[in-house]
Amino acid sequence: MTRPVGLLPQQAMLLAQQRLTAQAARKAATSAPVPTAFLRDPAQLVDRSGVALESAYLQNLYLAARRDDPRLTTGEFLAGGAADSLFHGIVDSLLGPAAATMLRTTDPHLYRQALGQAFHDFRFGPTPYDGGVAYSRYRYQTRQHVALPEELNVLPMNAPTGPDLHYPPYGPLVTARGNRAIGMVMASRAWGRDIPLDARGVTLFRTLGLKSEDVLHAWDYDPDLLLSEPQIAHMITTGAAPVYHFKLVREKVNDRTAEQARWELAARLEDEAFIEADDATLQRLWSHYGSDTAGKTGDPTALETRYARDPYYRRSQDELFEMALRLPGSWNVRTRSREWEHGLVQRFTTRMNDWAHRLSNHLDETFWASRLSMLTGAAEPASLQLLSPWEHARVDLHAGRMFKGATRLDRYGNRAVPTLQEVEAYDDAARVADSPLSGGGTLRAFPLTDAPRADEPIVAFDQFTLGELVGALHEDEWQKALRTEAGRVQAEWNQLVDRLNTHLAAYGMPAALHLPKI
């Protein structure tokens, strides 16, 4: 997917080449890892507020405004202007009315209306990001937030949370938002109409008129992500990630298995009572509908069929009741779900939040932690992509090893993650052909350039991210707090400064951006 190019990346293209040259490497101030071939194609460098200045008219206005206010963000600039001005009209045309409204308004009602319009438009074209839409990042700079209910199925992944409207820490809250957004787009296309933004559970069942049909629906950015209609409805209701692969085992039934068995019963028998029924009600429903032991037949290797993709579709009515009631000896569905991959690196966000905590006696920790999380892409939709565990492991060396060193396999049993020794041996010559692994199989097109990123998270930052981050760290409030705590943090902070400045120099960015040591 090609994403828009922001103003700063466009300007950066007029500077030195994006890729690091040998001369630039020799100029680096330290021996810290520097960007190599990991950097995305310049056409994919994005302004992470989700907007792009592709208009020369707007670029010139923005540059003039920045001369008067150097801290003016792209989002703040585009949100300005009179409602009936030429400026407003151009921004509406550039972004679309829905995105422009979300950029400008602090009225929750108007913001919600614009979200509805955006997801209506997604029925007829790809979403800008896997996670739907982005909450305007500049609000974390200005603290002018829009309070939105968590019950919205299309809530942007990076929208603020909690009574203090802080940046959402990456985790189940953020991933559930992304999963629901994907489900909402899939549902609106499958049923051919807009879905209410807050419909879940029984309300969603009624809205969809859900039935258990022998059909699968696909997602824009992953041809292997195929879901049945009950699976889509369950994902919207719970925020659970779509399943990559599963195994049916007779053992204690887990929560997800019991939930999805209820959804399949509700869809198959066209009765909403199953969704929220307690065990006593389920027993009565079983008595009412009677026994049926006939299960579906099919080819479990035919992955284009619902039989292969949906374990609940295979089971008989009686087996589904047993699973929903968690009866001893029932089938349980062990699953491996799809995972969200960060284009940037979570570990660096955690480290910057730790700095905000250490300086909290001298600055507003909540504001700075939110701002630094935003600047380092902790939950930004543009930085997140839903992948299979196999693909996640292949594009993120750290993700491939973080689960106690367990080797990742694809559904065909191929190894996904190499050992450290195998990475070292995987040189340019080995990349000409599939590289054999000592443990068997081949190391197919493993991105060697991810090895530096696993050691140095800053390698993942493009010019725009670095520019915004160091711009914030230059501010008087942050620098004053650092100097107040210099006795405790000097050596560690100066080491981080060396790392950041090394990458600024490698990208050929202005020397004025280099951070001072304390």
Coordinates of C-alpha atoms in Angstrom, one line a residue:
M1 CA 0.0 0.0 0.0
T2 CA 1.4 3.4 -0.9
R3 CA 0.7 6.0 1.7
P4 CA 0.9 9.8 1.4
V5 CA 4.1 11.8 1.7
G6 CA 4.2 14.6 4.3
L7 CA 5.8 18.0 3.9
L8 CA 8.9 17.2 6.0
P9 CA 9.7 14.0 4.1
Q10 CA 9.2 15.8 0.8
Q11 CA 11.7 18.4 2.0
A12 CA 14.1 15.7 3.1
M13 CA 14.1 14.2 -0.4
L14 CA 15.8 17.4 -1.6
L15 CA 18.6 16.8 0.8
A16 CA 21.1 13.9 0.8
Q17 CA 20.1 10.5 -0.5
Q18 CA 17.8 8.6 1.9
R19 CA 20.1 5.6 2.2
L20 CA 23.3 5.9 4.2
T21 CA 26.5 6.3 2.2
A22 CA 29.9 5.2 3.3
Q23 CA 30.9 8.9 3.6
A24 CA 28.0 9.6 5.9
A25 CA 28.9 6.6 8.0
R26 CA 32.5 7.9 8.5
K27 CA 31.0 11.2 9.7
A28 CA 28.9 9.6 12.4
A29 CA 29.8 10.8 15.8
T30 CA 29.6 7.4 17.5
S31 CA 29.7 3.7 16.8
A32 CA 26.0 3.4 17.3
P33 CA 24.1 1.5 14.6
V34 CA 22.9 3.8 11.8
P35 CA 20.2 3.4 9.2
T36 CA 21.0 1.1 6.3
A37 CA 18.5 -0.5 3.9
F38 CA 15.7 -0.8 6.5
L39 CA 14.2 2.6 5.5
R40 CA 11.0 2.4 3.6
D41 CA 10.7 3.6 0.0
P42 CA 10.5 7.5 0.0
A43 CA 7.0 7.2 -1.5
Q44 CA 5.9 5.6 1.8
L45 CA 7.3 8.1 4.2
V46 CA 4.2 9.5 5.9
D47 CA 3.2 12.4 8.0
R48 CA 2.0 10.4 11.0
S49 CA -0.9 12.8 11.7
G50 CA -2.5 11.1 8.7
V51 CA -2.4 14.1 6.5
A52 CA -0.1 15.2 3.7
L53 CA 0.8 18.5 2.1
E54 CA 0.7 17.6 -1.5
S55 CA -0.4 21.1 -2.5
A56 CA 2.3 23.6 -3.3
Y57 CA -0.2 26.3 -2.2
L58 CA -0.5 24.8 1.2
Q59 CA 3.2 24.1 1.5
N60 CA 4.1 27.8 0.9
L61 CA 1.5 28.9 3.5
Y62 CA 2.8 26.4 6.0
L63 CA 6.4 27.5 5.6
A64 CA 5.4 31.1 6.1
A65 CA 3.4 30.2 9.2
R66 CA 6.3 28.2 10.6
R67 CA 8.5 31.3 10.3
D68 CA 6.2 33.1 12.7
D69 CA 5.6 30.0 14.9
P70 CA 8.4 27.4 14.6
R71 CA 6.5 24.9 16.8
L72 CA 3.4 24.9 14.6
T73 CA 2.5 21.3 13.7
T74 CA 1.1 20.2 10.4
G75 CA -2.2 19.3 12.1
E76 CA -2.6 22.6 13.8
F77 CA -1.9 24.4 10.5
L78 CA -4.5 22.4 8.6
A79 CA -7.1 22.8 11.3
G80 CA -6.9 26.6 11.0
G81 CA -8.5 29.1 8.7
A82 CA -12.0 30.5 8.5
A83 CA -14.9 28.1 7.7
D84 CA -15.7 29.7 4.4
S85 CA -12.1 30.4 3.2
L86 CA -10.3 29.1 0.2
F87 CA -7.9 27.4 2.7
H88 CA -10.7 25.3 4.2
G89 CA -11.9 24.3 0.7
I90 CA -8.5 23.1 -0.3
V91 CA -8.0 21.1 2.9
D92 CA -11.4 19.5 2.5
S93 CA -10.5 18.5 -1.1
L94 CA -7.1 17.2 0.0
L95 CA -8.2 15.2 3.0
G96 CA -11.9 14.6 2.3
P97 CA -14.6 16.3 4.4
A98 CA -14.7 13.5 7.1
A99 CA -11.0 13.6 7.8
A100 CA -10.9 17.4 7.7
T101 CA -13.7 17.6 10.3
M102 CA -12.0 15.2 12.6
L103 CA -8.9 17.3 12.3
R104 CA -10.7 20.5 13.2
T105 CA -13.5 19.8 15.7
T106 CA -13.4 19.3 19.4
D107 CA -17.2 18.6 19.4
P108 CA -17.7 14.8 20.2
H109 CA -21.0 14.8 18.2
L110 CA -19.4 16.2 15.1
Y111 CA -16.4 14.0 15.5
R112 CA -18.6 10.9 15.7
Q113 CA -20.6 12.0 12.6
A114 CA -17.3 12.4 10.7
L115 CA -16.1 8.9 11.9
G116 CA -19.4 7.5 10.5
Q117 CA -18.8 9.2 7.2
A118 CA -15.2 7.9 7.0
F119 CA -16.3 4.3 7.6
H120 CA -19.1 4.7 5.1
D121 CA -16.5 5.7 2.5
F122 CA -14.4 2.7 3.4
R123 CA -17.1 0.4 2.0
F124 CA -16.0 1.6 -1.5
G125 CA -12.3 2.0 -1.1
P126 CA -9.4 0.8 1.1
T127 CA -8.9 2.2 4.5
P128 CA -5.8 4.5 4.9
Y129 CA -4.4 2.1 7.6
D130 CA -5.2 -1.4 8.8
G131 CA -6.5 0.2 12.0
G132 CA -9.0 2.5 10.3
V133 CA -8.4 6.2 10.9
A134 CA -6.0 8.2 13.0
Y135 CA -6.8 10.6 15.9
S136 CA -5.1 13.9 15.2
R137 CA -1.7 13.6 16.7
Y138 CA -1.2 17.4 17.2
R139 CA -3.8 17.3 20.0
Y140 CA -1.2 15.5 22.1
Q141 CA 1.0 18.6 21.6
T142 CA -1.7 21.1 22.4
R143 CA -3.8 19.1 25.0
Q144 CA -7.0 20.1 23.1
H145 CA -8.6 16.6 23.1
V146 CA -12.0 15.2 22.0
A147 CA -13.5 12.9 24.6
L148 CA -14.9 9.8 22.8
P149 CA -16.7 6.8 24.3
E150 CA -14.7 3.5 24.3
E151 CA -18.0 1.8 23.1
L152 CA -17.4 3.1 19.6
N153 CA -16.4 0.2 17.3
V154 CA -14.5 2.6 15.0
L155 CA -12.5 4.5 17.7
P156 CA -9.1 5.4 16.3
M157 CA -6.3 3.2 17.8
N158 CA -4.4 6.3 19.0
A159 CA -7.4 8.1 20.5
P160 CA -7.0 9.3 24.2
T161 CA -8.3 7.2 27.0
G162 CA -9.1 7.6 30.7
P163 CA -10.5 10.6 32.6
D164 CA -7.3 12.5 32.0
L165 CA -7.4 11.7 28.3
H166 CA -3.9 10.3 28.1
Y167 CA -2.3 8.5 25.2
P168 CA -3.3 4.8 25.1
P169 CA -0.5 2.5 26.1
Y170 CA 0.0 -0.2 23.5
G171 CA -1.8 -3.4 24.6
P172 CA -5.2 -5.0 24.5
L173 CA -7.1 -1.7 24.4
V174 CA -5.3 -0.5 21.3
T175 CA -5.3 -3.9 19.5
A176 CA -9.0 -4.4 20.2
R177 CA -9.7 -1.0 18.6
G178 CA -7.9 -2.0 15.5
N179 CA -9.6 -5.4 15.3
R180 CA -13.0 -3.9 15.7
A181 CA -12.3 -1.3 13.0
I182 CA -11.3 -4.1 10.6
G183 CA -14.5 -6.0 11.5
M184 CA -16.6 -2.9 10.9
V185 CA -15.3 -2.4 7.4
M186 CA -15.7 -6.2 6.6
A187 CA -19.2 -6.2 8.0
S188 CA -20.3 -3.1 6.0
R189 CA -19.1 -4.7 2.8
A190 CA -20.5 -8.2 3.6
W191 CA -24.0 -6.9 4.4
G192 CA -23.9 -4.0 1.9
R193 CA -24.8 -1.2 4.3
D194 CA -23.5 1.0 7.1
I195 CA -23.3 -0.6 10.5
P196 CA -24.2 1.4 13.6
L197 CA -20.9 2.6 15.2
D198 CA -21.7 1.2 18.6
A199 CA -23.6 -2.0 17.8
R200 CA -22.3 -5.1 19.7
G201 CA -23.7 -8.3 21.0
V202 CA -27.4 -8.8 20.7
T203 CA -27.8 -5.3 19.1
L204 CA -25.3 -6.2 16.4
F205 CA -26.9 -9.7 15.8
R206 CA -30.3 -8.0 15.2
T207 CA -28.7 -5.3 13.0
L208 CA -27.0 -7.8 10.8
G209 CA -29.8 -10.5 10.8
L210 CA -26.9 -12.9 11.3
K211 CA -27.1 -16.4 9.8
S212 CA -24.6 -19.2 9.5
E213 CA -23.9 -19.1 5.8
D214 CA -21.2 -21.0 3.9
V215 CA -19.3 -17.9 2.9
L216 CA -16.1 -16.1 3.7
H217 CA -15.1 -12.5 3.4
A218 CA -11.6 -11.0 2.8
W219 CA -9.6 -8.1 4.2
D220 CA -7.9 -5.5 2.0
Y221 CA -4.3 -5.9 3.1
D222 CA -4.1 -9.7 3.7
P223 CA -5.5 -12.2 1.1
D224 CA -5.1 -14.9 3.7
L225 CA -7.4 -13.2 6.2
L226 CA -10.7 -14.8 5.4
L227 CA -13.6 -14.7 8.0
S228 CA -17.1 -16.1 8.2
E229 CA -19.9 -13.8 9.2
P230 CA -20.3 -15.1 12.8
Q231 CA -16.5 -14.6 13.2
I232 CA -16.8 -11.0 12.0
A233 CA -19.7 -10.3 14.4
H234 CA -17.7 -11.9 17.3
M235 CA -14.6 -9.8 16.5
I236 CA -16.6 -6.6 16.5
T237 CA -18.3 -7.4 19.8
T238 CA -15.2 -8.6 21.7
G239 CA -12.3 -7.0 19.9
A240 CA -10.5 -10.3 19.7
A241 CA -7.9 -10.8 17.0
P242 CA -8.7 -12.9 14.0
V243 CA -7.4 -16.5 14.2
Y244 CA -4.4 -17.5 12.1
H245 CA -4.7 -21.2 12.8
F246 CA -6.5 -23.5 15.2
K247 CA -6.5 -27.0 16.6
L248 CA -9.5 -28.9 18.0
V249 CA -8.6 -30.8 21.3
R250 CA -10.8 -32.5 23.9
E251 CA -9.8 -30.6 27.0
K252 CA -11.1 -27.8 29.3
V253 CA -13.0 -25.3 27.2
N254 CA -11.5 -21.7 27.2
D255 CA -13.5 -18.5 27.2
R256 CA -13.1 -17.7 23.5
T257 CA -14.3 -21.2 22.5
A258 CA -17.4 -20.9 24.7
E259 CA -18.2 -17.5 23.3
Q260 CA -17.8 -18.4 19.7
A261 CA -19.8 -21.6 20.1
R262 CA -22.7 -19.4 21.3
W263 CA -22.4 -17.1 18.3
E264 CA -22.5 -20.1 15.9
L265 CA -25.5 -21.5 17.7
A266 CA -27.2 -18.1 17.5
A267 CA -26.5 -17.7 13.8
R268 CA -27.3 -21.3 12.9
L269 CA -30.6 -21.4 14.8
E270 CA -31.3 -17.6 14.1
D271 CA -31.9 -17.0 17.8
E272 CA -30.3 -14.1 19.6
A273 CA -31.0 -15.6 23.1
F274 CA -27.8 -17.7 22.8
I275 CA -25.4 -14.7 22.9
E276 CA -26.0 -13.6 26.5
A277 CA -27.6 -16.8 27.9
D278 CA -26.5 -18.2 31.2
D279 CA -25.9 -22.0 31.6
A280 CA -29.5 -22.6 32.8
T281 CA -30.9 -20.8 29.8
L282 CA -28.6 -22.7 27.4
Q283 CA -29.9 -26.0 28.9
R284 CA -33.5 -24.9 28.3
L285 CA -32.6 -23.9 24.7
W286 CA -31.0 -27.3 24.1
S287 CA -34.2 -29.0 25.3
H288 CA -36.2 -26.6 23.1
Y289 CA -34.3 -27.2 19.9
G290 CA -33.6 -30.9 20.5
S291 CA -30.6 -33.1 19.7
D292 CA -28.7 -32.9 16.4
T293 CA -25.5 -34.8 16.0
A294 CA -24.9 -34.2 12.3
G295 CA -21.7 -32.3 11.7
K296 CA -20.4 -30.7 8.5
T297 CA -18.0 -32.5 6.2
G298 CA -15.3 -30.9 4.1
D299 CA -11.6 -30.7 3.3
P300 CA -9.6 -29.1 6.1
T301 CA -6.7 -28.2 3.7
A302 CA -9.0 -26.3 1.3
L303 CA -8.3 -22.9 2.9
E304 CA -10.6 -21.0 0.6
T305 CA -13.6 -22.8 2.3
R306 CA -15.4 -22.0 5.5
Y307 CA -15.0 -25.6 6.7
A308 CA -11.2 -25.1 6.7
R309 CA -11.3 -21.7 8.3
D310 CA -14.1 -21.9 10.9
P311 CA -13.9 -24.7 13.5
Y312 CA -17.4 -24.0 14.9
Y313 CA -18.9 -24.4 11.4
R314 CA -17.7 -28.0 11.4
R315 CA -19.2 -29.1 14.7
S316 CA -22.7 -30.5 15.2
Q317 CA -25.4 -28.7 17.1
D318 CA -25.0 -30.9 20.1
E319 CA -21.2 -30.4 20.1
L320 CA -21.7 -26.6 20.0
F321 CA -24.0 -26.8 23.1
E322 CA -21.4 -28.9 24.9
M323 CA -18.7 -26.3 24.1
A324 CA -20.9 -23.4 25.1
L325 CA -21.7 -25.1 28.4
R326 CA -18.0 -26.2 28.9
L327 CA -19.1 -29.7 29.6
P328 CA -16.3 -32.3 30.4
G329 CA -15.0 -34.0 27.3
S330 CA -16.1 -31.1 25.0
W331 CA -14.0 -29.9 22.1
N332 CA -11.8 -26.9 22.9
V333 CA -10.3 -24.7 20.1
R334 CA -6.7 -23.9 20.6
T335 CA -5.9 -20.8 18.5
R336 CA -2.9 -18.8 17.3
S337 CA -4.1 -15.3 16.4
R338 CA -2.9 -12.6 14.1
E339 CA -0.6 -10.0 15.6
W340 CA -0.1 -6.3 15.3
E341 CA 3.4 -5.3 14.0
H342 CA 5.0 -1.9 14.8
G343 CA 6.8 -0.1 12.0
L344 CA 8.5 1.6 14.9
V345 CA 9.7 0.0 18.1
Q346 CA 7.8 -0.4 21.3
R347 CA 10.9 -0.7 23.4
F348 CA 12.0 2.9 22.6
T349 CA 8.6 4.2 23.6
T350 CA 8.9 2.5 27.0
R351 CA 12.3 4.0 27.4
M352 CA 11.1 7.5 26.7
N353 CA 8.2 7.1 29.1
D354 CA 10.7 6.1 31.7
W355 CA 12.5 9.4 31.1
A356 CA 9.2 11.3 31.6
H357 CA 8.8 9.5 34.9
R358 CA 12.3 10.2 36.1
L359 CA 11.8 13.9 35.4
S360 CA 8.3 14.0 36.8
N361 CA 9.2 16.3 39.7
H362 CA 9.9 19.1 37.2
L363 CA 7.4 18.6 34.4
D364 CA 3.9 17.2 33.8
E365 CA 4.5 13.4 33.5
T366 CA 1.1 12.6 32.0
F367 CA 1.4 15.2 29.3
W368 CA 5.0 14.3 28.4
A369 CA 4.5 10.5 28.5
S370 CA 1.5 10.9 26.2
R371 CA 3.4 13.2 23.9
L372 CA 6.5 11.0 23.7
S373 CA 4.4 7.9 23.1
M374 CA 2.7 9.7 20.2
L375 CA 6.0 10.9 18.8
T376 CA 7.5 7.4 18.9
G377 CA 4.5 5.8 17.3
A378 CA 3.3 3.6 20.2
A379 CA -0.3 3.2 19.0
E380 CA -0.3 5.2 15.7
P381 CA -2.4 3.4 13.0
A382 CA 0.1 4.4 10.4
S383 CA 2.8 2.5 12.3
L384 CA 0.7 -0.7 12.9
Q385 CA -0.1 -3.6 10.6
L386 CA -2.1 -6.8 11.3
L387 CA 0.1 -9.8 10.3
S388 CA 0.1 -13.5 10.7
P389 CA 2.6 -14.8 13.4
W390 CA 4.7 -16.1 10.5
E391 CA 4.9 -12.8 8.7
H392 CA 5.4 -10.9 12.0
A393 CA 8.4 -13.0 12.9
R394 CA 9.9 -12.5 9.4
V395 CA 9.7 -8.7 9.5
D396 CA 10.5 -8.2 13.2
L397 CA 13.4 -10.2 14.6
H398 CA 12.6 -9.1 18.2
A399 CA 9.0 -10.2 17.8
G400 CA 10.2 -13.6 16.5
R401 CA 12.2 -14.2 19.7
M402 CA 10.3 -12.5 22.4
F403 CA 8.2 -15.4 23.4
K404 CA 10.8 -17.2 25.5
G405 CA 12.9 -18.0 22.5
A406 CA 10.2 -20.3 21.0
T407 CA 10.7 -20.9 17.3
R408 CA 7.9 -19.6 15.2
L409 CA 6.4 -21.9 12.5
D410 CA 4.0 -21.2 9.7
R411 CA 1.0 -23.4 9.2
Y412 CA 3.1 -25.7 7.0
G413 CA 5.8 -26.1 9.6
N414 CA 8.4 -23.9 8.1
R415 CA 10.7 -22.1 10.5
A416 CA 10.1 -18.3 10.7
V417 CA 12.9 -17.1 12.9
P418 CA 16.7 -17.8 12.5
T419 CA 19.2 -18.1 15.3
L420 CA 21.7 -15.4 15.9
Q421 CA 24.4 -17.5 14.3
E422 CA 22.2 -18.0 11.2
V423 CA 21.7 -14.3 10.9
E424 CA 25.4 -13.6 11.1
A425 CA 25.9 -16.2 8.3
Y426 CA 23.1 -14.8 6.2
D427 CA 25.3 -12.4 4.2
D428 CA 24.7 -10.9 0.8
A429 CA 26.0 -14.0 -1.0
A430 CA 23.6 -16.2 1.0
R431 CA 20.7 -13.9 0.0
V432 CA 21.1 -14.8 -3.7
A433 CA 19.3 -18.1 -2.9
D434 CA 17.3 -19.5 -0.1
S435 CA 19.7 -20.0 2.8
P436 CA 19.8 -23.5 4.4
L437 CA 19.3 -23.7 8.1
S438 CA 21.2 -26.0 10.4
G439 CA 17.9 -27.2 11.9
G440 CA 16.4 -28.1 8.6
G441 CA 14.4 -26.1 6.0
T442 CA 15.4 -22.8 4.5
L443 CA 15.5 -19.2 5.6
R444 CA 13.3 -17.7 2.9
A445 CA 14.0 -14.0 2.2
F446 CA 14.5 -13.1 5.9
P447 CA 15.0 -9.3 6.0
L448 CA 18.6 -9.1 7.2
T449 CA 18.2 -5.3 7.7
D450 CA 16.0 -5.9 10.7
A451 CA 19.0 -7.2 12.7
P452 CA 20.3 -3.7 13.3
R453 CA 16.8 -2.5 14.3
A454 CA 16.6 -5.3 16.9
D455 CA 19.8 -3.9 18.4
E456 CA 19.1 -0.2 18.0
P457 CA 15.4 0.9 17.8
I458 CA 16.2 4.3 16.4
V459 CA 17.2 2.6 13.1
A460 CA 13.4 2.3 12.5
F461 CA 12.8 6.1 12.7
D462 CA 12.5 8.1 9.5
Q463 CA 13.3 11.8 9.2
F464 CA 9.9 13.0 10.1
T465 CA 9.8 10.9 13.3
L466 CA 13.3 12.0 14.3
G467 CA 12.6 15.6 13.5
E468 CA 9.4 15.7 15.7
L469 CA 11.0 13.8 18.5
V470 CA 14.1 15.9 18.9
G471 CA 12.1 19.0 18.4
A472 CA 10.1 18.2 21.5
L473 CA 13.3 17.2 23.4
H474 CA 14.8 20.7 22.6
E475 CA 12.0 22.5 24.4
D476 CA 12.8 24.6 27.4
E477 CA 10.6 22.6 29.9
W478 CA 12.4 19.3 29.0
Q479 CA 15.9 20.8 28.9
K480 CA 15.4 22.6 32.2
A481 CA 14.2 19.4 33.9
L482 CA 17.2 17.5 32.6
R483 CA 19.7 20.1 33.9
T484 CA 18.0 20.1 37.3
E485 CA 18.5 16.3 37.5
A486 CA 21.9 16.4 35.7
G487 CA 23.7 14.8 38.7
R488 CA 21.6 11.6 38.4
V489 CA 21.0 11.3 34.6
Q490 CA 23.9 13.0 32.9
A491 CA 25.8 10.0 31.6
E492 CA 22.7 8.1 30.5
W493 CA 21.1 11.0 28.8
N494 CA 24.3 12.0 27.0
Q495 CA 24.5 8.4 25.6
L496 CA 21.0 8.7 24.2
V497 CA 21.9 12.1 22.7
D498 CA 24.8 10.5 20.9
R499 CA 22.5 7.8 19.5
L500 CA 19.9 10.3 18.3
N501 CA 22.5 12.7 16.8
T502 CA 24.2 9.9 15.0
H503 CA 21.0 9.2 13.1
L504 CA 20.3 12.9 12.4
A505 CA 23.8 13.2 10.9
A506 CA 23.3 10.0 8.9
Y507 CA 20.1 11.4 7.3
G508 CA 21.8 14.7 6.5
M509 CA 19.3 16.6 8.6
P510 CA 20.0 20.2 9.8
A511 CA 22.7 20.5 12.5
A512 CA 20.3 22.7 14.5
L513 CA 18.3 19.6 15.3
H514 CA 21.2 18.0 17.1
L515 CA 20.5 17.7 20.8
P516 CA 22.9 19.3 23.3
K517 CA 24.6 17.3 26.0
I518 CA 24.2 18.2 29.6

